[in-house]
PDB file of C-alpha atoms in Angstrom:
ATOM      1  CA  UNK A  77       0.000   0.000   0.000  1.00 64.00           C
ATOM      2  CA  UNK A  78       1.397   3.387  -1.138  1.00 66.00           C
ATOM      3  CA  UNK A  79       0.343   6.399   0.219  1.00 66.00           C
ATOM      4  CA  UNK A  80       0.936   9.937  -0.657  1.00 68.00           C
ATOM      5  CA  UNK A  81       0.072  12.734   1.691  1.00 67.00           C
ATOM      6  CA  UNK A  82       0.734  16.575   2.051  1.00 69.00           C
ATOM      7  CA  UNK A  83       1.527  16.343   5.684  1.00 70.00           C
ATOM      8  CA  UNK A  84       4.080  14.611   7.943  1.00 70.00           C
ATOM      9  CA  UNK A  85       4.086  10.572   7.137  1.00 66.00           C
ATOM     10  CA  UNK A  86       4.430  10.223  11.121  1.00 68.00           C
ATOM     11  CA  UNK A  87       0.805  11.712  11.148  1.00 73.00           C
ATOM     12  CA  UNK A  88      -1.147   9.498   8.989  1.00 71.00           C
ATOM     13  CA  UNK A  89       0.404   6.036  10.581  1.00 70.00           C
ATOM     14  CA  UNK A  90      -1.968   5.940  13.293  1.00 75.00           C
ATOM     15  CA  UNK A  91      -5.404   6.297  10.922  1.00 77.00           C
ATOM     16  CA  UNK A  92      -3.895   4.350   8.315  1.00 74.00           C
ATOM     17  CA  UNK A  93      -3.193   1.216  11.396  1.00 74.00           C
ATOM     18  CA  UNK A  94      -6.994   1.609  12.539  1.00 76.00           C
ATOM     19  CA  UNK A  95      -8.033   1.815   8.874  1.00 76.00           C
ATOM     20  CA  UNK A  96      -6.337  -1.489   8.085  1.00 72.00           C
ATOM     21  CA  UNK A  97      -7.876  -3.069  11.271  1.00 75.00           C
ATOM     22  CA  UNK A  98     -11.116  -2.392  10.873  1.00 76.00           C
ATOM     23  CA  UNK A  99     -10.823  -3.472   7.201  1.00 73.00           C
ATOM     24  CA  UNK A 100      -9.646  -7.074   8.211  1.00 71.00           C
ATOM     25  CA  UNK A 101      -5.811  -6.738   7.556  1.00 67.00           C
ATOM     26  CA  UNK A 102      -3.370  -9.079   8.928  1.00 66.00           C
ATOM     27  CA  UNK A 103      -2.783  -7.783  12.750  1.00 57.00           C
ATOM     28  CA  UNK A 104       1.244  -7.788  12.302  1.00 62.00           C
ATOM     29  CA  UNK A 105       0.412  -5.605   9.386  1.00 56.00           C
ATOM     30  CA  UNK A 106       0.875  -2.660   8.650  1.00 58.00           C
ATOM     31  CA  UNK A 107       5.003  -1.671   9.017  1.00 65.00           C
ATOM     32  CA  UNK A 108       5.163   1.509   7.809  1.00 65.00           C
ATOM     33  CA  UNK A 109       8.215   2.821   6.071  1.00 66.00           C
ATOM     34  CA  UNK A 110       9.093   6.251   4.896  1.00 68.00           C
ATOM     35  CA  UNK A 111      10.691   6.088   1.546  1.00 67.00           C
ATOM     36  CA  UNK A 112      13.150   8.921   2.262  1.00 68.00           C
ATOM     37  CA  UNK A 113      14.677   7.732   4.804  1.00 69.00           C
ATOM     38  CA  UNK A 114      15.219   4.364   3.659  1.00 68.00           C
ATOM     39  CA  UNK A 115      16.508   5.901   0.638  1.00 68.00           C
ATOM     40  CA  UNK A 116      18.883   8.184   2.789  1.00 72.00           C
ATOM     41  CA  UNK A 117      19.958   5.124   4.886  1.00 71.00           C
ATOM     42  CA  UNK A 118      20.719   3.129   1.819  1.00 67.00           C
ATOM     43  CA  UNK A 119      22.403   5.779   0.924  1.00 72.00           C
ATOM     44  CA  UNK A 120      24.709   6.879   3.578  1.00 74.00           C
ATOM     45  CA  UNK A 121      27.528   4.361   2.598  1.00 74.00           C
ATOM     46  CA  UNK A 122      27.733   5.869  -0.609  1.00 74.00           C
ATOM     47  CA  UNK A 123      27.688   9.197   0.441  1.00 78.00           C
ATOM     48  CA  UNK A 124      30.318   8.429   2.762  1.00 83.00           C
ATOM     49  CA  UNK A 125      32.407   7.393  -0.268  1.00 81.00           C
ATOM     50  CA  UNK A 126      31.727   9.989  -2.193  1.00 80.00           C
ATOM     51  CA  UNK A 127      32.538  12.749   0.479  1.00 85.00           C
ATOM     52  CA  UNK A 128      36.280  11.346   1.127  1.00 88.00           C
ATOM     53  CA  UNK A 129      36.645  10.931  -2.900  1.00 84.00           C
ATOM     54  CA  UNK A 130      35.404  14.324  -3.099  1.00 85.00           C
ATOM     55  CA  UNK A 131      38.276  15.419  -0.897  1.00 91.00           C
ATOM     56  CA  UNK A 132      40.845  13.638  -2.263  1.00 91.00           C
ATOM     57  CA  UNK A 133      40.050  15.071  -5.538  1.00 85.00           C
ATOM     58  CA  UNK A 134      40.271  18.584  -3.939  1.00 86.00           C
ATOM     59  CA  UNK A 135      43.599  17.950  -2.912  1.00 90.00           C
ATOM     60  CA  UNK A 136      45.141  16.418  -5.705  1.00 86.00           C
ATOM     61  CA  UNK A 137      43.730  19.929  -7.746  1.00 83.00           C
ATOM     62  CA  UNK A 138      45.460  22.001  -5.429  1.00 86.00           C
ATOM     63  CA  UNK A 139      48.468  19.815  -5.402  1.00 88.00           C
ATOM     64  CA  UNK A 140      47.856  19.770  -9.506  1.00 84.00           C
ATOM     65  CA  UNK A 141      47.894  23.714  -8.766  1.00 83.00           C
ATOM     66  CA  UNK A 142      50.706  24.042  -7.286  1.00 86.00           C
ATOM     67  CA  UNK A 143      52.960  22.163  -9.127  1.00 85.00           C
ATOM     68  CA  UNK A 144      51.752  24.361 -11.885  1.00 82.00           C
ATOM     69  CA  UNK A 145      52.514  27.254 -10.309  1.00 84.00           C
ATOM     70  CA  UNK A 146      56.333  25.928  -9.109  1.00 85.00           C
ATOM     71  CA  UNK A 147      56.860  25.001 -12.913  1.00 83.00           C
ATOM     72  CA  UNK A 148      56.094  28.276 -14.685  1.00 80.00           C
ATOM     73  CA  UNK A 149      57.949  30.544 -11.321  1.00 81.00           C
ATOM     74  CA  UNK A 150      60.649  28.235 -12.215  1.00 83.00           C
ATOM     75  CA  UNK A 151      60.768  28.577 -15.623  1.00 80.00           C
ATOM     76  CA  UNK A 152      59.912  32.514 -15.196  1.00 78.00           C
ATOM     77  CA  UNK A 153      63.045  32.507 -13.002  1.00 77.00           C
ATOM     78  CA  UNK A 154      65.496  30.761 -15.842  1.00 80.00           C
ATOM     79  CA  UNK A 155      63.912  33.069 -18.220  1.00 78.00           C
ATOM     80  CA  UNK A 156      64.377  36.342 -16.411  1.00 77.00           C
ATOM     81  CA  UNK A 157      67.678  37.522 -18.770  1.00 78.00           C
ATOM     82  CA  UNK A 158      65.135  35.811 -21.721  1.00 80.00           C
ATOM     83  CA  UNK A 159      62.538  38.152 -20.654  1.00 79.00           C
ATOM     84  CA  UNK A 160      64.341  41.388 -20.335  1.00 79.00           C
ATOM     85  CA  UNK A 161      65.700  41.103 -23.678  1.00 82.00           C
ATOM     86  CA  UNK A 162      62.654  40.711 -25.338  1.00 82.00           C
ATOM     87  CA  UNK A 163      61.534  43.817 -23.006  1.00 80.00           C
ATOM     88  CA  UNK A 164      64.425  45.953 -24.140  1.00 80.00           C
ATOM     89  CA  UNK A 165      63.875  45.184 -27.582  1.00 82.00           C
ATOM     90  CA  UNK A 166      60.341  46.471 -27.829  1.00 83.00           C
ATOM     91  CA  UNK A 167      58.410  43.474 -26.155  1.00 81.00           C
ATOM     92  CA  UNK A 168      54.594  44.430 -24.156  1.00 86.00           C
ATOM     93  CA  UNK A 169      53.535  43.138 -21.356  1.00 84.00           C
ATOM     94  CA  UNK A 170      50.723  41.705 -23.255  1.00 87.00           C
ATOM     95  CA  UNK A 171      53.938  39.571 -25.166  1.00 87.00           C
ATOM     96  CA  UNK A 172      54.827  38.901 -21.958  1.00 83.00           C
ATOM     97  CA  UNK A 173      51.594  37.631 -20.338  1.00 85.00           C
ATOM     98  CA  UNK A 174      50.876  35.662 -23.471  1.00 87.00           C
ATOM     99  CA  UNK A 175      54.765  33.511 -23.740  1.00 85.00           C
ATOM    100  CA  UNK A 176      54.245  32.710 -20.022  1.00 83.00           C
ATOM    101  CA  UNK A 177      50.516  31.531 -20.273  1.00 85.00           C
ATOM    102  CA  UNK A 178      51.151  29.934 -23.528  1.00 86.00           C
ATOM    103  CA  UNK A 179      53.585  27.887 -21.696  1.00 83.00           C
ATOM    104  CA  UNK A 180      51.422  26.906 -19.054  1.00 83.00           C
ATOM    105  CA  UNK A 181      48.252  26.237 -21.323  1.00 84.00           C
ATOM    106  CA  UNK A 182      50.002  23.771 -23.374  1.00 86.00           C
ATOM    107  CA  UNK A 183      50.736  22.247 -19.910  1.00 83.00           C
ATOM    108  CA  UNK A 184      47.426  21.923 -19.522  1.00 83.00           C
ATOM    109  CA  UNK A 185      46.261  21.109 -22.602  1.00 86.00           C
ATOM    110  CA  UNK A 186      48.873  17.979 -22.620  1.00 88.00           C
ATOM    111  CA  UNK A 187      47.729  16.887 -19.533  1.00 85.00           C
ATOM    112  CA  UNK A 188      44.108  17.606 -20.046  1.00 84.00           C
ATOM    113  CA  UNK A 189      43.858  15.225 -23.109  1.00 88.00           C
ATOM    114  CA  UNK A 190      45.556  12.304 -21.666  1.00 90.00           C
ATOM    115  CA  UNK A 191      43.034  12.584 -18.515  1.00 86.00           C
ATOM    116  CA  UNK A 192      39.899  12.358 -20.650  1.00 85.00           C
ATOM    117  CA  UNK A 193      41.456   9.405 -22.327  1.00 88.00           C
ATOM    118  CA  UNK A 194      42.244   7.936 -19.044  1.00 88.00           C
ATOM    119  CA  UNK A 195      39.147   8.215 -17.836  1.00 83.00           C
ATOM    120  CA  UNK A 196      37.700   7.476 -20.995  1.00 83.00           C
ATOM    121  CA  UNK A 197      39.335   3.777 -20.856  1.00 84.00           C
ATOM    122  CA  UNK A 198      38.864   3.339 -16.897  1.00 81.00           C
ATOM    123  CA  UNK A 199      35.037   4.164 -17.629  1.00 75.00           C
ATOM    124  CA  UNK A 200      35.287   1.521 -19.902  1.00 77.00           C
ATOM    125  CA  UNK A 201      37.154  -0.666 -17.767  1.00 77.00           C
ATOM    126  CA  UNK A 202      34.201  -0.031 -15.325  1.00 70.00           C
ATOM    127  CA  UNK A 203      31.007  -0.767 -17.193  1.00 69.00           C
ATOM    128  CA  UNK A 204      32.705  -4.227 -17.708  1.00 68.00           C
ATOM    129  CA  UNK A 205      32.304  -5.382 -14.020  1.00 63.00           C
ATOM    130  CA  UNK A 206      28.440  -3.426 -13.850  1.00 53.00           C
ATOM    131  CA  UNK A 207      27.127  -6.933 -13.827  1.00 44.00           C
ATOM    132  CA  UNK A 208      24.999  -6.288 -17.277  1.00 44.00           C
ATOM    133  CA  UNK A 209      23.149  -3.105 -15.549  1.00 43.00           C
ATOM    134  CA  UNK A 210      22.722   0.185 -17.552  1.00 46.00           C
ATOM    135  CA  UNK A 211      24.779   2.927 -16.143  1.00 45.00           C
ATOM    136  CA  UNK A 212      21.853   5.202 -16.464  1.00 41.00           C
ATOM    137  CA  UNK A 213      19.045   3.156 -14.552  1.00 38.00           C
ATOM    138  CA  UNK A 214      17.947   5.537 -11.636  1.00 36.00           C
ATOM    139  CA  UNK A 215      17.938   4.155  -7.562  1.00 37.00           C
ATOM    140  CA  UNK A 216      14.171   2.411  -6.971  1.00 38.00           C
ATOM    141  CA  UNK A 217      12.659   1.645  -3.549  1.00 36.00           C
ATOM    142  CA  UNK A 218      10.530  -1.241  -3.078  1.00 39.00           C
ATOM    143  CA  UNK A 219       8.573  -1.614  -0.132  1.00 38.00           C
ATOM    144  CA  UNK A 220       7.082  -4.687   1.531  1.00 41.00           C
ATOM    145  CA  UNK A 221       5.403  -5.971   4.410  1.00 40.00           C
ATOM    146  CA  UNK A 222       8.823  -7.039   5.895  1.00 43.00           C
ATOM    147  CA  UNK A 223      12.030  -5.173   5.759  1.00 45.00           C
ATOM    148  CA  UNK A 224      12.567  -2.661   2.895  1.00 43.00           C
ATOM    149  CA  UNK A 225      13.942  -3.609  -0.167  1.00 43.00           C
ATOM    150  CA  UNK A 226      16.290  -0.843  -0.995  1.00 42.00           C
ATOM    151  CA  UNK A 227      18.137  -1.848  -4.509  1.00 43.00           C
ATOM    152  CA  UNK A 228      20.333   1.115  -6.104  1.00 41.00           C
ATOM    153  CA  UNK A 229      21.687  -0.218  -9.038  1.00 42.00           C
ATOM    154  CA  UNK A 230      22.755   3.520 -10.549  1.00 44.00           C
ATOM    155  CA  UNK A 231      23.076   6.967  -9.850  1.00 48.00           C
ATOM    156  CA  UNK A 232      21.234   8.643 -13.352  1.00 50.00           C
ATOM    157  CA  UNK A 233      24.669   9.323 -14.342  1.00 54.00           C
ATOM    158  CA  UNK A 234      26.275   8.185 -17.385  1.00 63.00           C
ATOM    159  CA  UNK A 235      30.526   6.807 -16.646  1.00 65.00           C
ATOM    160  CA  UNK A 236      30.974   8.938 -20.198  1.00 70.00           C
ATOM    161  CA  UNK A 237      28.514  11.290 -18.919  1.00 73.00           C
ATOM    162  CA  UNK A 238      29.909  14.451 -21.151  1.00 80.00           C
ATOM    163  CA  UNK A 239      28.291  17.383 -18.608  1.00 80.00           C
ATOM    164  CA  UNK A 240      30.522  16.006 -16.034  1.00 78.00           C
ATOM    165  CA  UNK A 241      33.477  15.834 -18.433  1.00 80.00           C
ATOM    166  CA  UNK A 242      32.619  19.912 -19.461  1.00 85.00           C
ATOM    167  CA  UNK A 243      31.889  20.834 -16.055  1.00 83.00           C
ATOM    168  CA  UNK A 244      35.127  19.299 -14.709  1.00 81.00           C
ATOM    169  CA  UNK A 245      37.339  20.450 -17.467  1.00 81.00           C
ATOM    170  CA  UNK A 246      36.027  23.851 -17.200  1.00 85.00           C
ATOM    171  CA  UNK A 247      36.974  23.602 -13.267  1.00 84.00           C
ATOM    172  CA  UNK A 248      40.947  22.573 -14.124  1.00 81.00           C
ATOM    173  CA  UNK A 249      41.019  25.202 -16.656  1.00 82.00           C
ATOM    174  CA  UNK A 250      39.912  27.801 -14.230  1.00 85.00           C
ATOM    175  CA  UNK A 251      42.333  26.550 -11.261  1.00 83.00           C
ATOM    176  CA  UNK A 252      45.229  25.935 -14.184  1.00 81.00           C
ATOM    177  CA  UNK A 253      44.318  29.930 -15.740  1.00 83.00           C
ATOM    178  CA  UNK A 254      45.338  31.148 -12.181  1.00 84.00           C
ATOM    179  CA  UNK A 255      48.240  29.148 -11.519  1.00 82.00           C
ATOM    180  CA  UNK A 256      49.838  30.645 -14.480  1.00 81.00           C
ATOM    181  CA  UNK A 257      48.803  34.120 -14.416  1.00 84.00           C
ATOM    182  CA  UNK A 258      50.553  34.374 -11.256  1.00 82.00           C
ATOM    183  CA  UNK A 259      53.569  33.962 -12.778  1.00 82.00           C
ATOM    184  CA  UNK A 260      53.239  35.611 -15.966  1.00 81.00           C
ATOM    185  CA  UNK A 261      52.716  38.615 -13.705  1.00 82.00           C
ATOM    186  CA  UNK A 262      55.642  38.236 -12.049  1.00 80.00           C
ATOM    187  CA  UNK A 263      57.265  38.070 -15.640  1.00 78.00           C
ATOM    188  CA  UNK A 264      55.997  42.007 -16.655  1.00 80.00           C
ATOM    189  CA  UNK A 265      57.477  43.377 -13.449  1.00 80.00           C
ATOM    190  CA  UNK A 266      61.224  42.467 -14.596  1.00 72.00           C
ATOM    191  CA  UNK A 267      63.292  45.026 -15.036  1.00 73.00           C
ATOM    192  CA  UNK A 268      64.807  45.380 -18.573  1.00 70.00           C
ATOM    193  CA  UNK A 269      68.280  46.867 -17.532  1.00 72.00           C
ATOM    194  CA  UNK A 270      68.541  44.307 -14.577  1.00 69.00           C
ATOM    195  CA  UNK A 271      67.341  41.389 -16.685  1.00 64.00           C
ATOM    196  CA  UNK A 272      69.938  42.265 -18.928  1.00 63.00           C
ATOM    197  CA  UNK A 273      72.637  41.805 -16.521  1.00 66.00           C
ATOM    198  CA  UNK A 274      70.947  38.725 -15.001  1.00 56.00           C
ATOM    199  CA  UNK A 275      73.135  35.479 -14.611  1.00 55.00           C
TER     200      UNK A 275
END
């Protein structure tokens, strides 16, 4: 029996009970279960997962960040005689901003295309052991007289699913866009005549 009410579920269990009994029902009947929170208990391993993957993946794109950022400082660093040259010789800081960012976009770039092949192939790799399940079927809740049957066999989301791939890529490019501007900014403040004598 499924019922659907614009009040509290808590509030209709008594009514519903006395409605059953006076209809006949089975006396161990009814067990009433609210579909949300069996959902959110079936849930809360997963959830659970997903929060410490969630983290990890927040520190591996500041760590991803970083590195960035040491690379190009470093490379701004090697490049400060480079720089001043190309300064003293007519060079804007436009020039400047766009060999430094260049550099670091290709970076990116490089490592952005192997990643989506990666995880292209481990998404693959993936839908092998989904036990003959579409990777798109949604979570379902079945109900009984006993103990509820929570199955989730999905999540609605697709392992190829390209929003995610956008959305993501979008996020690295934003992260990566900062990490190198900070040192392309450091580049335009170099002093031509100091550059120059710059060992």
């Amino acid at each position: 029996l499924v019922v659907r009410a614009a009040v509290s579920p808590s509030t209709l269990y008594k009514p519903i009970g006395q409605a059953l009994k006076a209809a006949g029902a089975d006396p161990s009947m009814p067990r009433f279960f609210n579909p949300q929170e069996v959902l959110r208990a079936g849930m809360a391993g997963h959830r659970t997962v997903m929060l410490y993957l969630s983290i990890f993946a927040g520190v591996g794109l500041l760590l991803a960040a970083v590195g960035l950022y040491g690379v190009l400082a470093y490379s701004v660093a090697r490049r400060t005689r480079e720089v001043g040259i190309r300064m003293a010789l007519g060079a804007q800081i436009a020039d400047v901003m766009r060999l430094v960012l260049g550099q670091g976009l290709v970076l990116v770039a490089v490592g952005g295309v192997i990643g989506i092949a990666v995880a292209l192939a481990t998404g693959r790799i993936l839908r092998a052991y989904n036990f003959g399940v579409s990777n798109t079927d949604f979570s379902y809740l079945l109900v009984h007289y006993g103990q509820p049957d929570l199955r989730v066999y999905g999540f609605g989301v697709s392992l190829t699913d390209p929003v995610t791939f956008i959305a993501v890529g979008l996020l690295l490019a934003a992260v990566a866009l900062v990490a190198c501007w900070l040192p392309a900014r450091r580049a335009t403040r170099v002093n031509p005549t100091e550059a120059l004598r710059y060992e």
